[in-house]
mmCIF file of C-alpha atoms in Angstrom:
data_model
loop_
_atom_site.group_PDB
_atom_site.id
_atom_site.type_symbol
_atom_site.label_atom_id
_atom_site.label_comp_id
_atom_site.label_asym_id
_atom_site.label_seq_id
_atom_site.Cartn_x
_atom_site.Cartn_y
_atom_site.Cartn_z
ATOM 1 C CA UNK A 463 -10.491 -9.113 -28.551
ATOM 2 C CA UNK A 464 -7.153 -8.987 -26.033
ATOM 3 C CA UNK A 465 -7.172 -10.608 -23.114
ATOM 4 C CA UNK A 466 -4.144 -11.880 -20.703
ATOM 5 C CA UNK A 467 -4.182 -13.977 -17.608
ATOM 6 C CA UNK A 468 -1.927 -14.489 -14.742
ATOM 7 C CA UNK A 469 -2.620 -16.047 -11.491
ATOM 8 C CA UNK A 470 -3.509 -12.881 -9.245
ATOM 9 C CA UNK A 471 -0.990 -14.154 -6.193
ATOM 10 C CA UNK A 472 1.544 -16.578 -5.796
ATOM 11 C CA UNK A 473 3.646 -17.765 -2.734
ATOM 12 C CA UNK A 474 7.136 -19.041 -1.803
ATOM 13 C CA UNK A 475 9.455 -19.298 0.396
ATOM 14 C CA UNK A 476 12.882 -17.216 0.325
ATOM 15 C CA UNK A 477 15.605 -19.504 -1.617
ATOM 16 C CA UNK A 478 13.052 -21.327 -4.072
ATOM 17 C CA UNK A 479 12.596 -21.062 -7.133
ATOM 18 C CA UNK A 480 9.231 -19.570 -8.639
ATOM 19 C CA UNK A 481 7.081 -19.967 -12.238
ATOM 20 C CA UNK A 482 4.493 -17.269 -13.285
ATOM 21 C CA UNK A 483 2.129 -18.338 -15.923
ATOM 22 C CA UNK A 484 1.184 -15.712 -18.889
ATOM 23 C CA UNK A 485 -1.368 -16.553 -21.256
ATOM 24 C CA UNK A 486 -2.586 -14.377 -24.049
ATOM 25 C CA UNK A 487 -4.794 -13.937 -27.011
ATOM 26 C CA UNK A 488 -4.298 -11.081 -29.186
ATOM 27 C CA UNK A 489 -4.999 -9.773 -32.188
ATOM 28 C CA UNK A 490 -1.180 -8.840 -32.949
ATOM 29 C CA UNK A 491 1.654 -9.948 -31.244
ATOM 30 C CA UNK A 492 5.240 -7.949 -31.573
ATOM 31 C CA UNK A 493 6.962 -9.281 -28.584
ATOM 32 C CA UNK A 494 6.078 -10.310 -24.843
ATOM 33 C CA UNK A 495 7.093 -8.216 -21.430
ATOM 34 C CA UNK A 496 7.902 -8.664 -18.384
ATOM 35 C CA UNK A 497 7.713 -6.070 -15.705
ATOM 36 C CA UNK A 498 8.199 -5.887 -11.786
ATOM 37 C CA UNK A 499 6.366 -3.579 -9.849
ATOM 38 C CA UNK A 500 6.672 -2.724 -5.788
ATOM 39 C CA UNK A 501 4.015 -1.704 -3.822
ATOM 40 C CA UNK A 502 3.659 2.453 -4.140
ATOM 41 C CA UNK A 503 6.296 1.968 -7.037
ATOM 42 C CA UNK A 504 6.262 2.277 -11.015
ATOM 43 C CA UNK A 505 7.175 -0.698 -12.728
ATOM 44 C CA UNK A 506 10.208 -1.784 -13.986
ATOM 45 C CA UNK A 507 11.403 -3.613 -17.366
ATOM 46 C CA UNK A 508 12.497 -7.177 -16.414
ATOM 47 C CA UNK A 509 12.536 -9.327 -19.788
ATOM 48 C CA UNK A 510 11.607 -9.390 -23.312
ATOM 49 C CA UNK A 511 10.727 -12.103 -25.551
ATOM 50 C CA UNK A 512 9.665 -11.673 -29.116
ATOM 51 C CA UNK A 513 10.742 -15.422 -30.146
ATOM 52 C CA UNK A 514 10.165 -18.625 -28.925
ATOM 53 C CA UNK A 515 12.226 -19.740 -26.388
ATOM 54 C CA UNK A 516 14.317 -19.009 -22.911
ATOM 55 C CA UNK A 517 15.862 -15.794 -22.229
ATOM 56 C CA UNK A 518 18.139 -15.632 -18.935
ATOM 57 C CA UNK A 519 19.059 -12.356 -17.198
ATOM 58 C CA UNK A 520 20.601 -13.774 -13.940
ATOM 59 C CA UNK A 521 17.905 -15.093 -11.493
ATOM 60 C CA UNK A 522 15.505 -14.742 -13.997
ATOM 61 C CA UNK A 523 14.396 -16.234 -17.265
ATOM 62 C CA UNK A 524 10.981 -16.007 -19.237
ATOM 63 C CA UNK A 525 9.888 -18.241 -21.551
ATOM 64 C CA UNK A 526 7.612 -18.194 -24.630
ATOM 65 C CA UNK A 527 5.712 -19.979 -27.211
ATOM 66 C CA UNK A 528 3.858 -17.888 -29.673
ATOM 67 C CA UNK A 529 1.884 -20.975 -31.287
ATOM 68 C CA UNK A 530 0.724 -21.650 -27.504
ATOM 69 C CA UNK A 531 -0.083 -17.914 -26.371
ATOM 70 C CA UNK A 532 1.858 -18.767 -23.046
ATOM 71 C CA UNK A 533 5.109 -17.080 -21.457
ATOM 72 C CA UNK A 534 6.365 -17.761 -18.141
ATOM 73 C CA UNK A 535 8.745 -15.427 -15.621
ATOM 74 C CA UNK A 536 11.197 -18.065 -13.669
ATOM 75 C CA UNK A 537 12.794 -16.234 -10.467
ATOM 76 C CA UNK A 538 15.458 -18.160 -8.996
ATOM 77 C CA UNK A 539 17.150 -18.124 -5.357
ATOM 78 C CA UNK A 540 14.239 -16.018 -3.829
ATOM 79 C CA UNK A 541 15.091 -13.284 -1.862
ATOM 80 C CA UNK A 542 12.636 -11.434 0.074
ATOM 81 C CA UNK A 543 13.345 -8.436 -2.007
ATOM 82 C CA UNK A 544 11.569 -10.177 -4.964
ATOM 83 C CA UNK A 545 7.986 -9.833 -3.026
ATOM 84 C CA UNK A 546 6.481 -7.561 -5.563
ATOM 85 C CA UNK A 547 3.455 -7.590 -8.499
ATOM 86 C CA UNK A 548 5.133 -8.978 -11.879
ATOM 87 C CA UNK A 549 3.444 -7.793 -14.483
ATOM 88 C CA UNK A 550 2.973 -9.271 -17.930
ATOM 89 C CA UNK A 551 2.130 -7.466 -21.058
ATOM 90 C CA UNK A 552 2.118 -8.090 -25.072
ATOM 91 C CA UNK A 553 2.694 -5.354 -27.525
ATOM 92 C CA UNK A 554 0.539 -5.277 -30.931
ATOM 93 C CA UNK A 555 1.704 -4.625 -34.239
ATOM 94 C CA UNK A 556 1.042 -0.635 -33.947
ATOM 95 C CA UNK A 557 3.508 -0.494 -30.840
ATOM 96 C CA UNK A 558 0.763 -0.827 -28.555
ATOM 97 C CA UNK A 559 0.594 -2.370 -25.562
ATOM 98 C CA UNK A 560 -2.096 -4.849 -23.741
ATOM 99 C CA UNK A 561 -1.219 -5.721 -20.180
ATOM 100 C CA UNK A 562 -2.108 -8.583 -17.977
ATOM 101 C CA UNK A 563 -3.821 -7.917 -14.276
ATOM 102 C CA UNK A 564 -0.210 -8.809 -12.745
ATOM 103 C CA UNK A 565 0.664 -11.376 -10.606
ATOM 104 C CA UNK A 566 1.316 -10.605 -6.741
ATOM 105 C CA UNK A 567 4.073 -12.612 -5.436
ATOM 106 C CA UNK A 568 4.635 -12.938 -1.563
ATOM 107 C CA UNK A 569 7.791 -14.461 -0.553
ATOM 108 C CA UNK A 570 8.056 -15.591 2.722
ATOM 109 C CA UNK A 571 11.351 -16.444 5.328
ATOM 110 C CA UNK B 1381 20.129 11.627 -14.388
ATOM 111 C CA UNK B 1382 17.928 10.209 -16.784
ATOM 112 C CA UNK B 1383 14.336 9.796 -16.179
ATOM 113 C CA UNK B 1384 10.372 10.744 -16.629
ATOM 114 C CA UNK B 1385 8.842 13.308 -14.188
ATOM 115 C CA UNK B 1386 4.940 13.664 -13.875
ATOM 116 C CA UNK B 1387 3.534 16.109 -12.297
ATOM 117 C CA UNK B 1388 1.477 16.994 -9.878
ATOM 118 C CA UNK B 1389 2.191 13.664 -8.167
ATOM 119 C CA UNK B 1390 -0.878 13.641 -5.964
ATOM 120 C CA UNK B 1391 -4.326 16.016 -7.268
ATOM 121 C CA UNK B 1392 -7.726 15.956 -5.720
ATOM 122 C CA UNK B 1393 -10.554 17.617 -7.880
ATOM 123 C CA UNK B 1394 -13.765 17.964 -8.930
ATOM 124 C CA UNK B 1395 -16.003 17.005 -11.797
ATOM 125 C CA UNK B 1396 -15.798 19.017 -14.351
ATOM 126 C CA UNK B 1397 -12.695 20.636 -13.732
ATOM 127 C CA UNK B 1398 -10.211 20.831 -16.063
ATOM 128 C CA UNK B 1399 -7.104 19.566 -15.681
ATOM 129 C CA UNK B 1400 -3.425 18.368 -17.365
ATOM 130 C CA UNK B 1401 -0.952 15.862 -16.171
ATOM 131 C CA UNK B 1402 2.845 16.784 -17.525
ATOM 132 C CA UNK B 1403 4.990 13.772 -18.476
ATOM 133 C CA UNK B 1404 8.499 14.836 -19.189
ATOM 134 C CA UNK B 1405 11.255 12.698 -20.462
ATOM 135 C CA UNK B 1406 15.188 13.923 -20.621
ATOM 136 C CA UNK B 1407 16.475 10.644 -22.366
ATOM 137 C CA UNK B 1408 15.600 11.612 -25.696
ATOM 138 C CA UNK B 1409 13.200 9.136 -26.322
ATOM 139 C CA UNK B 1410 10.779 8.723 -29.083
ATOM 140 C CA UNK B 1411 8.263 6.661 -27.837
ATOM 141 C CA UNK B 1412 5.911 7.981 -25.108
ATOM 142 C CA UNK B 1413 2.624 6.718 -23.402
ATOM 143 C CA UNK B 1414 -0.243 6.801 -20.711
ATOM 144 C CA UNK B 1415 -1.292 4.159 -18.177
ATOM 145 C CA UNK B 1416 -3.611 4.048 -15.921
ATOM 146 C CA UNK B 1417 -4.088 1.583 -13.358
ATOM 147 C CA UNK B 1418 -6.525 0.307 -11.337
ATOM 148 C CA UNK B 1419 -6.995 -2.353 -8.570
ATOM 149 C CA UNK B 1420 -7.877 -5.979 -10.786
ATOM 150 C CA UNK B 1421 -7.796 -3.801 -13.965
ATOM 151 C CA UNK B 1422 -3.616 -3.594 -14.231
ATOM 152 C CA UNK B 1423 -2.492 -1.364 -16.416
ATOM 153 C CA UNK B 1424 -4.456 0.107 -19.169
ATOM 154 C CA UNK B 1425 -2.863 1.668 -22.284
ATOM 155 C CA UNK B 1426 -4.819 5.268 -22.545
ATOM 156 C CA UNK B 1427 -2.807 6.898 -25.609
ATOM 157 C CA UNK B 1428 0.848 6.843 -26.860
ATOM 158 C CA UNK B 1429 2.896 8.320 -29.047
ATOM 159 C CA UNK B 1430 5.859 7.104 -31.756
ATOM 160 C CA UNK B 1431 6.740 10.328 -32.254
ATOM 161 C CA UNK B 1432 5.974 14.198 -32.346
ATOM 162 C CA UNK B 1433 2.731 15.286 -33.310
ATOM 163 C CA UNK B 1434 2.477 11.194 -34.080
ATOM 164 C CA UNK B 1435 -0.608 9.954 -31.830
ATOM 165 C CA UNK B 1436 -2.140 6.962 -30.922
ATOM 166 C CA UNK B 1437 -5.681 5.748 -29.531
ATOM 167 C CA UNK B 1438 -4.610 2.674 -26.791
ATOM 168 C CA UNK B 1439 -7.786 0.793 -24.880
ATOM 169 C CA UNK B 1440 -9.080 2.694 -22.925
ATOM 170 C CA UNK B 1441 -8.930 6.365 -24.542
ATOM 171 C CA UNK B 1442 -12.236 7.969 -23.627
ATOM 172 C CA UNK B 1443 -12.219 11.285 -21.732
ATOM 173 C CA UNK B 1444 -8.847 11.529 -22.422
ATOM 174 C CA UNK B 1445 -6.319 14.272 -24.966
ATOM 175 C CA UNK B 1446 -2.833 14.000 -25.260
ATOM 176 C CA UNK B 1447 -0.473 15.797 -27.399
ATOM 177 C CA UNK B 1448 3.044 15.852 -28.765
ATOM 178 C CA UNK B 1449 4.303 18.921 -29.664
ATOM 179 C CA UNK B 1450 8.436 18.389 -28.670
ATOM 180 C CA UNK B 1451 9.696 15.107 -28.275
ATOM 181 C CA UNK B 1452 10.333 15.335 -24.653
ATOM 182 C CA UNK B 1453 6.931 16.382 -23.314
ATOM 183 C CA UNK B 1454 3.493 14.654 -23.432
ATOM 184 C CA UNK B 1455 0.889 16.256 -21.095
ATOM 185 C CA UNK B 1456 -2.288 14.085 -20.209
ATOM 186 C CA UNK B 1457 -6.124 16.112 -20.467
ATOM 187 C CA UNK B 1458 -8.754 15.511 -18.905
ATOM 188 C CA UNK B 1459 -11.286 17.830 -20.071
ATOM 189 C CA UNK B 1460 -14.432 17.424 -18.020
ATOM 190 C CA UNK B 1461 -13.051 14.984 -15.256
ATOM 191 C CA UNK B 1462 -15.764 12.765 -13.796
ATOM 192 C CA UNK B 1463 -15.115 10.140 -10.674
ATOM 193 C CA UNK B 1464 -14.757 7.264 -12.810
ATOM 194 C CA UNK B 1465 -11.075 8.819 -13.695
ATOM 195 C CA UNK B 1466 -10.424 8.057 -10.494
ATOM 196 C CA UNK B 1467 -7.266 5.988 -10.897
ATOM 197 C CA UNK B 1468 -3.324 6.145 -10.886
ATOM 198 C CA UNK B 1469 -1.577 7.474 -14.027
ATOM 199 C CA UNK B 1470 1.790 6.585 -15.448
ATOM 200 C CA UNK B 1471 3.489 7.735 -18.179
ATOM 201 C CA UNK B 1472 6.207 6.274 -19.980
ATOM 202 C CA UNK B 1473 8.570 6.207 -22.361
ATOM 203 C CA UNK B 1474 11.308 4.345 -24.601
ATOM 204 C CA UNK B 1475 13.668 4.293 -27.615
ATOM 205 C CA UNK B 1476 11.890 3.908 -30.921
ATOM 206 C CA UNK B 1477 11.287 0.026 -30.334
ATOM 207 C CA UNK B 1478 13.350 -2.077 -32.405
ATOM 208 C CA UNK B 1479 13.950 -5.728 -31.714
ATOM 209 C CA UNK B 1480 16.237 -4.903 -29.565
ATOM 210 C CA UNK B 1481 15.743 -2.148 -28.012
ATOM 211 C CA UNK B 1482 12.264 -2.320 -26.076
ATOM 212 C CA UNK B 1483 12.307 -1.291 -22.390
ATOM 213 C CA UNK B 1484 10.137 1.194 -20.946
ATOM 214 C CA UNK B 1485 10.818 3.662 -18.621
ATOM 215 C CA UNK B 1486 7.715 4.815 -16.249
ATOM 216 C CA UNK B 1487 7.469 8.086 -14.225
ATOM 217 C CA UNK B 1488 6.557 8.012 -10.645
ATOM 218 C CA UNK B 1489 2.769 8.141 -10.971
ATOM 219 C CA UNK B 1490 0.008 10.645 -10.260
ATOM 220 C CA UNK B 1491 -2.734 9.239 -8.069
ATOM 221 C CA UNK B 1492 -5.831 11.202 -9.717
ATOM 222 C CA UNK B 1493 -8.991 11.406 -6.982
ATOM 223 C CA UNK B 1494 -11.869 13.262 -8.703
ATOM 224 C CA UNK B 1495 -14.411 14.029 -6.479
#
């Protein structure tokens, strides 16, 4: 089966720096996502990780280990604008796609 | 400007009633796909497509027909609608995913209410 978990909300204060947990287990794995999404919006593409490691994009890095099933978004200097649902998903070896019940992040003044 | 259009945006209906939801796409992509999503659920892959008149089954398929006819067009069918299709749609689309080329771009949304 597929299944991915993320905490459903999160909280922090404008400034700080945030970590959203990803875990997955899936029957094929051809790279990890990361997408934002604000409320009444359609999401957008944040990050991409197909090998282990740290990509960085500017405030924000995700992280992943394949032999663990975990990724994690890092957002960095929090601005309010950041209060949004991220959104993680895996895509199988058919170019399909699996995502997680996203993450709702609040961040407060 | 590039991007995907759906249409209609917003439909109320009825069960039973047949009904298509256009995606559109002007960036010449060959990857295209439909989402729905629903509160706790997330987003749920219903079909995509790698190509034209190349089709895919995603999780959640049932009650569902797509096809792919051009490469810039993949309409969503619901043939006999029923309440539990009750949902938003996406649609989106992207290059031909390579490793590095793997972002997709979603449409607005259609918020579906079948009565």
């Amino acid at each position: 089966g597929q299944n991915i978990d993320q905490p459903t909300e999160m909280t922090a204060t404008e400034g700080a720096i945030v970590q959203i947990n990803c875990t997955y287990q899936t029957s094929g794995f051809n790279g990890l996502f990361w997408y934002q999404q604000h409320a009444g919006e359609a999401p957008t593409f944040l990050s991409y990780n197909v090998l282990d490691g740290l990509e960085e994009k500017g405030r924000f890095s995700s992280f992943l280990s394949r032999s663990k099933g975990y990724s994690y978004l890092l957002l960095k200097e929090l601005q309010m604008k950041d209060s949004a649902s991220y959104l993680c998903a895996v895509r199988g070896y058919g170019q399909n796609f699996v995502f997680g019940p996203g993450t709702r992040l609040s961040v407060l003044p | 400007e590039a991007q995907v259009t759906q249409n209609p945006r917003y439909l109320i209906t009825v069960t039973g009633k047949k009904l298509t939801v256009t995606c559109s796409q002007n960036m010449n992509h060959e990857y295209m796909s439909w989402y729905r999503q629903d509160p706790g659920l997330g987003l749920r892959q219903i079909y995509y497509s790698m190509n034209v008149e190349v089709t895919d089954k995603g999780d959640v398929p049932e009650g569902y027909k797509v096809s792919r006819k051009e490469k810039r067009n993949f309409p969503l069918i619901l043939e006999s609608p029923s309440p539990n299709q009750t949902s938003l749609y996406f649609c989106a689309s992207s290059p031909k995913p390579t490793r590095l080329i793997n972002e997709q771009f979603f449409g607005p949304g259609t918020r579906l209410t079948v009565l």
